[in-house]
Coordinates of C-alpha atoms and ligand atoms in Angstrom, one line a residue:
S1 CA 10.8 -21.9 12.8
D2 CA 14.0 -23.6 13.7
A3 CA 15.5 -21.9 10.6
L4 CA 15.6 -18.4 12.0
D5 CA 14.2 -16.2 14.7
A6 CA 11.3 -14.3 13.0
V7 CA 10.2 -12.6 16.2
R8 CA 13.7 -11.1 16.6
I9 CA 13.7 -10.1 12.9
R10 CA 10.4 -8.4 13.2
E11 CA 12.0 -5.9 15.5
D12 CA 13.7 -4.5 12.2
F13 CA 10.4 -3.9 10.6
P14 CA 8.3 -1.3 12.6
I15 CA 5.7 -1.3 9.9
L16 CA 4.5 -4.8 11.1
E17 CA 3.3 -3.2 14.3
R18 CA 0.7 -1.3 12.3
E19 CA -3.0 -1.8 13.4
I20 CA -5.5 -2.3 10.6
N21 CA -9.2 -2.4 11.5
G22 CA -8.3 -2.7 15.2
N23 CA -6.0 -5.8 14.6
Q24 CA -2.2 -6.1 14.2
L25 CA -1.2 -6.2 10.6
V26 CA -0.6 -9.7 9.2
Y27 CA 1.4 -9.0 6.1
L28 CA 1.3 -12.1 3.7
D29 CA 1.8 -10.5 0.3
N30 CA 5.6 -10.8 0.0
A31 CA 5.7 -12.2 -3.4
A32 CA 4.2 -8.9 -4.5
T33 CA 6.8 -6.9 -2.5
T34 CA 8.6 -7.5 0.8
Q35 CA 8.8 -5.0 3.8
T36 CA 12.0 -3.0 4.2
P37 CA 14.2 -3.4 7.3
E38 CA 15.5 -0.3 9.2
Q39 CA 19.0 -1.2 8.2
V40 CA 17.9 -0.6 4.5
V41 CA 16.1 2.6 5.2
D42 CA 19.0 3.8 7.1
A43 CA 21.3 3.2 4.1
I44 CA 19.0 5.3 1.9
C45 CA 18.9 8.1 4.5
D46 CA 22.7 7.9 5.0
Y47 CA 23.1 8.4 1.3
Y48 CA 21.0 11.4 0.9
R49 CA 22.2 12.9 4.3
N50 CA 26.0 12.4 3.9
Y51 CA 27.2 11.6 0.4
N52 CA 24.4 12.5 -2.2
A53 CA 26.1 13.3 -5.5
N54 CA 26.1 12.2 -9.1
V55 CA 28.1 9.1 -9.9
H56 CA 30.8 8.1 -12.4
R57 CA 33.7 9.8 -10.7
G58 CA 33.1 13.5 -10.6
I59 CA 36.2 15.1 -9.3
H60 CA 35.0 16.2 -6.0
Q61 CA 34.8 14.2 -2.7
L62 CA 31.1 13.5 -2.6
S63 CA 31.0 12.3 -6.1
Q64 CA 34.0 10.0 -5.4
E65 CA 32.2 8.6 -2.4
A66 CA 28.9 8.1 -4.1
S67 CA 30.5 6.5 -7.2
I68 CA 32.5 4.1 -5.1
A69 CA 29.4 3.0 -3.1
Y70 CA 27.3 2.6 -6.2
E71 CA 30.0 0.7 -8.1
E72 CA 30.9 -1.6 -5.1
A73 CA 27.1 -2.3 -4.7
H74 CA 27.3 -4.1 -8.1
D75 CA 30.2 -6.2 -6.8
K76 CA 28.4 -7.2 -3.7
V77 CA 25.1 -8.1 -5.6
A78 CA 27.0 -10.0 -8.1
E79 CA 28.7 -12.0 -5.5
F80 CA 25.4 -12.6 -3.8
I81 CA 24.2 -14.6 -6.8
G82 CA 27.5 -16.3 -7.7
A83 CA 28.5 -14.0 -10.7
S84 CA 32.3 -14.3 -10.6
G85 CA 32.6 -11.5 -13.0
G86 CA 31.6 -9.1 -10.4
R87 CA 30.2 -5.6 -11.6
E88 CA 31.0 -6.5 -15.2
E89 CA 28.2 -9.1 -15.1
M90 CA 25.7 -7.1 -13.0
V91 CA 23.7 -4.4 -14.6
F92 CA 21.5 -2.5 -12.3
T93 CA 17.9 -2.1 -13.6
K94 CA 14.6 -0.6 -12.3
N95 CA 13.3 -4.2 -11.8
T96 CA 12.9 -7.7 -13.2
T97 CA 10.6 -6.4 -15.9
E98 CA 13.3 -4.0 -17.2
G99 CA 15.8 -6.8 -17.2
E100 CA 13.6 -8.8 -19.5
N101 CA 13.1 -5.9 -21.8
L102 CA 16.7 -5.0 -21.9
V103 CA 17.7 -8.3 -23.2
A104 CA 14.6 -8.5 -25.6
Y105 CA 15.5 -5.1 -27.1
A106 CA 19.2 -5.1 -26.9
W107 CA 19.7 -8.6 -28.1
G108 CA 16.4 -10.0 -29.3
L109 CA 15.6 -7.3 -31.8
E110 CA 19.0 -7.6 -33.3
E111 CA 19.4 -11.3 -33.4
L112 CA 15.9 -12.8 -34.0
G113 CA 14.1 -13.3 -37.2
P114 CA 11.6 -15.4 -39.1
G115 CA 12.2 -19.1 -38.5
D116 CA 13.8 -18.5 -35.1
E117 CA 12.1 -19.7 -32.0
I118 CA 11.5 -18.3 -28.5
V119 CA 10.5 -21.0 -25.9
L120 CA 8.7 -19.9 -22.8
T121 CA 6.5 -21.8 -20.2
E122 CA 2.8 -21.7 -19.5
M123 CA 3.6 -20.4 -16.0
E124 CA 5.7 -17.3 -17.1
H125 CA 5.0 -13.9 -15.4
H126 CA 3.7 -11.2 -17.9
A127 CA 7.2 -9.6 -17.4
S128 CA 8.8 -12.5 -19.5
L129 CA 5.6 -13.8 -21.4
V130 CA 4.4 -10.5 -22.9
T131 CA 7.9 -9.2 -23.5
W132 CA 9.1 -12.2 -25.6
Q133 CA 5.6 -12.7 -27.1
Q134 CA 5.7 -9.1 -28.5
L135 CA 9.3 -9.6 -29.5
G136 CA 8.1 -12.6 -31.6
K137 CA 5.6 -10.3 -33.3
K138 CA 8.3 -7.6 -34.0
T139 CA 10.9 -10.1 -35.4
G140 CA 8.8 -12.9 -36.9
A141 CA 10.2 -15.4 -34.5
D142 CA 7.9 -18.1 -33.3
V143 CA 6.8 -18.2 -29.6
K144 CA 6.2 -21.7 -28.0
Y145 CA 5.1 -22.6 -24.5
I146 CA 6.4 -25.6 -22.6
P147 CA 3.2 -27.0 -20.8
V148 CA 2.6 -27.2 -17.1
D149 CA 0.9 -30.4 -15.8
E150 CA -1.9 -30.9 -13.4
Q151 CA 0.4 -30.6 -10.4
G152 CA 2.0 -27.4 -11.6
Y153 CA 5.2 -29.0 -12.8
L154 CA 6.7 -28.4 -16.3
D155 CA 6.4 -31.2 -18.8
M156 CA 10.1 -31.8 -19.3
D157 CA 9.5 -34.4 -22.1
A158 CA 7.7 -31.8 -24.0
A159 CA 10.5 -29.3 -23.2
R160 CA 13.1 -31.6 -24.8
E161 CA 10.9 -31.9 -28.0
M162 CA 10.2 -28.1 -28.2
I163 CA 13.6 -26.8 -27.8
T164 CA 15.3 -27.4 -31.2
D165 CA 18.2 -26.0 -33.2
D166 CA 15.9 -23.2 -34.4
T167 CA 15.4 -22.1 -30.7
K168 CA 17.4 -19.0 -29.9
M169 CA 16.0 -18.0 -26.4
V170 CA 14.5 -20.0 -23.7
S171 CA 12.9 -17.7 -21.0
V172 CA 11.8 -19.5 -17.9
V173 CA 10.7 -18.6 -14.4
H174 CA 12.9 -20.0 -11.7
V175 CA 10.1 -20.1 -9.0
S176 CA 6.6 -19.5 -10.1
N177 CA 4.9 -16.5 -8.3
T178 CA 1.6 -18.2 -8.7
L179 CA 2.1 -22.0 -8.3
G180 CA 5.2 -21.9 -6.1
T181 CA 6.8 -24.4 -8.5
T182 CA 10.6 -24.6 -8.7
N183 CA 11.6 -25.3 -12.2
P184 CA 14.8 -27.4 -13.2
V185 CA 16.6 -24.4 -14.5
R186 CA 19.9 -26.2 -14.8
E187 CA 18.4 -28.9 -16.8
L188 CA 16.7 -26.5 -19.0
A189 CA 19.9 -24.6 -19.5
D190 CA 21.7 -27.7 -20.6
I191 CA 18.9 -28.5 -23.1
A192 CA 19.1 -24.9 -24.4
H193 CA 22.8 -25.0 -24.8
D194 CA 22.7 -28.4 -26.5
H195 CA 20.8 -26.4 -29.2
D196 CA 23.1 -23.4 -29.1
S197 CA 20.2 -21.4 -27.6
Y198 CA 20.4 -18.8 -24.7
I199 CA 18.4 -19.1 -21.5
F200 CA 17.0 -16.2 -19.6
V201 CA 16.0 -17.2 -16.0
D202 CA 13.5 -14.9 -14.2
G203 CA 14.7 -15.1 -10.6
A204 CA 12.2 -12.5 -9.1
Q205 CA 10.8 -15.2 -6.7
A206 CA 14.2 -17.0 -6.1
V207 CA 16.9 -14.5 -5.4
P208 CA 15.0 -13.2 -2.4
N209 CA 14.0 -16.5 -1.0
R210 CA 16.8 -19.0 -1.5
P211 CA 20.5 -19.3 -2.4
V212 CA 21.0 -18.7 -6.0
D213 CA 24.2 -19.4 -8.0
V214 CA 23.8 -18.2 -11.7
E215 CA 27.0 -20.2 -12.7
K216 CA 25.7 -23.4 -11.2
I217 CA 22.6 -22.8 -13.2
D218 CA 24.6 -21.8 -16.1
A219 CA 22.1 -19.1 -17.0
D220 CA 23.0 -16.7 -19.7
F221 CA 20.9 -14.0 -18.2
Y222 CA 19.2 -13.8 -14.8
A223 CA 16.9 -11.0 -13.6
F224 CA 15.6 -10.0 -10.2
S225 CA 14.0 -7.1 -8.2
G226 CA 15.3 -5.4 -5.1
H227 CA 11.8 -4.7 -3.6
K228 CA 11.3 -8.4 -3.3
M229 CA 14.3 -9.0 -1.3
A230 CA 14.0 -6.5 1.5
G231 CA 15.4 -3.7 -0.7
P232 CA 13.7 -0.5 -2.1
T233 CA 11.7 -0.3 -5.2
G234 CA 13.3 1.1 -8.3
I235 CA 16.3 -1.2 -8.4
G236 CA 16.9 -4.7 -9.7
G237 CA 19.6 -6.8 -11.1
L238 CA 20.3 -8.2 -14.6
Y239 CA 23.1 -10.7 -14.6
G240 CA 24.6 -11.6 -18.1
K241 CA 27.6 -13.7 -18.9
K242 CA 30.4 -11.2 -19.7
H243 CA 31.2 -12.5 -23.2
I244 CA 27.5 -12.1 -24.1
L245 CA 27.1 -8.6 -22.7
E246 CA 30.2 -7.5 -24.3
E247 CA 28.9 -8.4 -27.7
M248 CA 25.5 -6.7 -27.2
D249 CA 24.9 -3.1 -28.1
P250 CA 23.0 -1.0 -25.7
Y251 CA 19.4 0.1 -26.3
L252 CA 19.2 3.2 -24.1
Y253 CA 21.6 6.0 -25.1
G254 CA 22.9 9.0 -23.3
G255 CA 25.3 10.0 -20.6
D256 CA 27.3 7.7 -18.4
M257 CA 27.0 4.8 -21.1
I258 CA 29.4 6.5 -23.6
R259 CA 33.2 6.7 -23.8
K260 CA 33.7 8.9 -26.9
V261 CA 31.2 11.0 -28.6
T262 CA 31.7 12.9 -31.9
Y263 CA 28.9 14.5 -34.1
E264 CA 29.4 11.4 -36.3
D265 CA 29.3 8.5 -33.8
A266 CA 29.9 7.3 -30.3
T267 CA 31.7 4.4 -28.5
W268 CA 30.6 2.7 -25.4
E269 CA 31.6 2.6 -21.8
D270 CA 32.8 -0.7 -20.1
L271 CA 30.5 -3.1 -18.6
P272 CA 28.1 -2.7 -16.9
W273 CA 27.9 1.0 -17.4
K274 CA 27.2 0.6 -21.2
F275 CA 23.8 -0.6 -20.1
E276 CA 23.2 2.0 -17.4
A277 CA 22.3 5.2 -19.4
G278 CA 21.7 8.5 -17.6
T279 CA 21.8 9.0 -13.7
P280 CA 21.0 5.8 -12.0
N281 CA 18.9 5.1 -8.9
I282 CA 22.1 5.6 -6.8
A283 CA 20.4 5.5 -3.3
Q284 CA 18.4 2.4 -4.3
G285 CA 21.6 0.7 -5.6
V286 CA 23.4 1.4 -2.4
A287 CA 20.5 0.1 -0.4
L288 CA 20.2 -3.0 -2.4
A289 CA 23.7 -3.8 -1.2
A290 CA 22.5 -3.2 2.3
A291 CA 19.5 -5.6 1.7
V292 CA 22.1 -8.3 0.6
D293 CA 24.1 -7.7 3.8
Y294 CA 20.9 -8.1 5.8
L295 CA 19.8 -11.3 4.1
E296 CA 23.3 -12.9 4.2
D297 CA 23.4 -12.3 7.9
I298 CA 20.3 -14.5 8.2
G299 CA 21.6 -17.0 5.6
M300 CA 19.7 -17.8 2.4
E301 CA 19.3 -21.5 3.3
N302 CA 17.7 -20.4 6.6
V303 CA 15.3 -18.1 4.7
Q304 CA 14.4 -20.7 2.3
R305 CA 13.6 -23.3 5.0
H306 CA 11.7 -20.8 7.0
E307 CA 9.5 -19.8 4.1
E308 CA 8.9 -23.3 2.8
Q309 CA 7.9 -24.5 6.3
L310 CA 5.3 -21.7 6.7
A311 CA 4.0 -22.5 3.1
E312 CA 3.7 -26.1 4.0
Y313 CA 1.8 -25.2 7.3
A314 CA -0.4 -22.9 5.3
Y315 CA -1.1 -25.6 2.7
D316 CA -1.9 -28.2 5.5
R317 CA -4.1 -25.9 7.5
L318 CA -6.0 -24.4 4.5
T319 CA -6.7 -28.0 3.1
E320 CA -8.3 -29.0 6.5
E321 CA -11.5 -27.8 4.8
D322 CA -12.5 -29.5 1.6
D323 CA -13.8 -26.4 -0.1
V324 CA -10.3 -25.0 -0.8
E325 CA -8.4 -25.7 -4.0
I326 CA -4.8 -25.1 -4.0
Y327 CA -2.8 -24.6 -7.2
G328 CA 0.7 -25.9 -7.8
P329 CA 2.8 -28.7 -6.2
P330 CA 2.2 -30.5 -2.8
G331 CA 2.7 -28.5 0.4
D332 CA 6.2 -30.1 0.9
D333 CA 7.5 -29.2 -2.6
R334 CA 6.8 -25.5 -3.1
G335 CA 8.4 -22.1 -2.6
G336 CA 7.1 -19.8 0.1
L337 CA 3.6 -19.1 -1.2
V338 CA 0.1 -20.6 -1.6
S339 CA -2.3 -19.7 -4.3
F340 CA -5.8 -21.0 -3.6
N341 CA -9.5 -20.5 -4.0
V342 CA -12.3 -21.1 -1.6
E343 CA -15.5 -22.5 -3.2
S344 CA -18.4 -20.0 -3.3
V345 CA -16.0 -17.0 -2.4
H346 CA -14.5 -15.0 -5.2
A347 CA -10.9 -14.3 -4.6
H348 CA -11.4 -10.6 -4.6
D349 CA -14.2 -10.9 -1.9
L350 CA -11.9 -13.2 0.0
S351 CA -9.0 -10.9 0.2
S352 CA -11.3 -8.0 0.9
I353 CA -12.7 -9.8 4.0
V354 CA -9.5 -11.1 5.2
N355 CA -8.3 -7.5 5.0
D356 CA -11.1 -6.6 7.4
H357 CA -9.2 -8.9 9.8
A358 CA -5.9 -7.0 9.0
V359 CA -4.6 -9.9 6.8
A360 CA -2.8 -8.7 3.7
I361 CA -3.0 -11.2 0.8
R362 CA -3.1 -10.7 -2.9
A363 CA -6.1 -11.7 -5.2
G364 CA -6.1 -11.6 -8.9
D365 CA -4.0 -13.1 -11.7
H366 CA -0.6 -12.3 -10.3
C367 CA 0.4 -11.2 -13.7
T368 CA -0.1 -14.7 -15.0
Q369 CA -3.4 -14.4 -16.9
P370 CA -2.9 -17.2 -19.4
L371 CA -1.9 -19.5 -16.5
H372 CA -5.2 -18.6 -14.9
D373 CA -7.1 -19.2 -18.1
K374 CA -5.4 -22.6 -18.2
L375 CA -6.4 -23.4 -14.6
G376 CA -10.0 -22.3 -15.5
V377 CA -10.2 -19.6 -12.9
P378 CA -10.5 -15.9 -13.2
A379 CA -8.4 -15.1 -10.2
S380 CA -6.8 -16.8 -7.2
A381 CA -6.0 -15.6 -3.6
R382 CA -2.4 -15.9 -2.7
A383 CA -0.5 -15.8 0.6
S384 CA 3.3 -15.4 0.3
F385 CA 5.7 -15.7 3.2
Y386 CA 8.9 -14.0 4.2
I387 CA 11.5 -14.0 7.0
Y388 CA 9.3 -12.0 9.5
N389 CA 6.1 -14.2 9.2
T390 CA 5.3 -16.7 11.8
R391 CA 3.0 -19.8 12.2
K392 CA 0.7 -17.7 14.3
E393 CA 0.1 -15.5 11.4
V394 CA -0.7 -18.5 9.3
D395 CA -3.4 -19.3 11.8
K396 CA -4.6 -15.7 11.7
L397 CA -5.0 -16.2 7.9
V398 CA -6.9 -19.4 8.2
E399 CA -9.3 -17.8 10.8
A400 CA -9.9 -14.9 8.5
V401 CA -10.6 -17.2 5.6
D402 CA -13.0 -19.1 7.8
A403 CA -14.8 -15.8 8.5
A404 CA -15.2 -15.1 4.8
R405 CA -16.5 -18.8 4.3
Q406 CA -19.0 -18.3 7.1
L407 CA -20.1 -15.0 5.5
F408 CA -20.7 -16.3 2.2
A409 CA -22.0 -19.8 3.3
Q410 CA -25.2 -18.1 4.7
Ligands
DCS501 C1 8.0 -14.3 -11.3 C2 8.0 -12.9 -11.5 N1 8.7 -12.2 -12.5 C3 8.6 -11.0 -12.7 C4 8.1 -10.1 -11.9 C5 8.0 -8.6 -12.1 O1 8.8 -7.9 -11.1 P1 8.9 -6.4 -11.1 O2 7.5 -6.0 -10.9 O3 9.7 -6.0 -9.9 O4 9.5 -6.0 -12.4 C6 7.3 -10.6 -10.7 C7 6.7 -9.6 -9.7 N2 5.7 -10.3 -8.9 C8 4.4 -9.8 -9.1 C9 4.2 -8.4 -8.7 O5 3.1 -8.4 -7.7 N3 2.7 -9.7 -7.5 C10 3.4 -10.6 -8.1 O6 3.4 -11.8 -8.0 C11 7.3 -12.0 -10.5 O7 6.7 -12.6 -9.3

């Protein structure tokens, strides 16, 4: 695309040269996890080879180096998403799921009770939906779902009605991993704040794929995963407004998160360490900072434009046939993914046959089972794009889908 040079970028991802069933891999499952550039792999190896040590400022040189690298990674990631409080507003987690659970347990369990409301949307990923649904059961708080319309957009009139003075938490996905819908998160934050509710934004499909500024969104919490943004697995970020994180007690106890411990009680470390108990994923944290460097070098506006152009192209090509149903907004108003079904071909069969053609897509419910129930389909196939994908690869997808169609049409 004119946004970035995917062919040059591919040189940083040797894995994309792999052959599958005699054909070159076409990797289109980026919403599940992205591939990892050499620069990020090098950062992990560099840590283990040259300054592997436990963090939090041991006296010796290696620990100093590891501590500084790990701490500064927090600052870099915070800056990447516009958190002006730096590391104090950036808790490193395992993934988005842990971020949701951290807030549900460290804040929700303490603050919510009968009569309180948690407002979600019908398109939430299970990381948000199940977490807050179960928290409602534990605390007696009611859980409500903002409806999604035929085109995959949130019903904002319903949102304005459903968020009330009893609402204490609104948890909403920024970009849907099934529909590709971009939700009006700033508007939802304003509505939540008008009712003195917090808002938690699930940014797993946004931070990797577009510029994100948590302060412009005015999110109280914002979670994302490293493995979806060219980083390693086992690392993610939970942004929280400093004054909120300061008021919250931790929910995981142990080393590194304490300041003073006696047999009677304990006091807590400063932010963000209060929420990072035990030895963290140090190499992954340092590598996440390397992934941020890698993406910033490309430019997040360019990443977004490239992905959205590919998604629109895939939308247009797939709908050349009238037996394809695509879920979510029109091709020119969606994030970098397309979930679809081909009549008479079950999504699992489709993904298995396109795999025979070395095309990697996902089939299933994409951890949004209630949404699939609402769509009236047991599963969907999903192609999702990233910085190294090309229009030629979309053509390969379409050819493979057609092969599946031929096979089942007989
Ligand atoms: C919108 C959204 N929220 C939360 C998560 C959970 O992320 P972690 O697994 O890193 O905690 C995902 C992962 N996406 C899923 C994972 O595989 N396919 C998907 O679409 C997601 O897409």
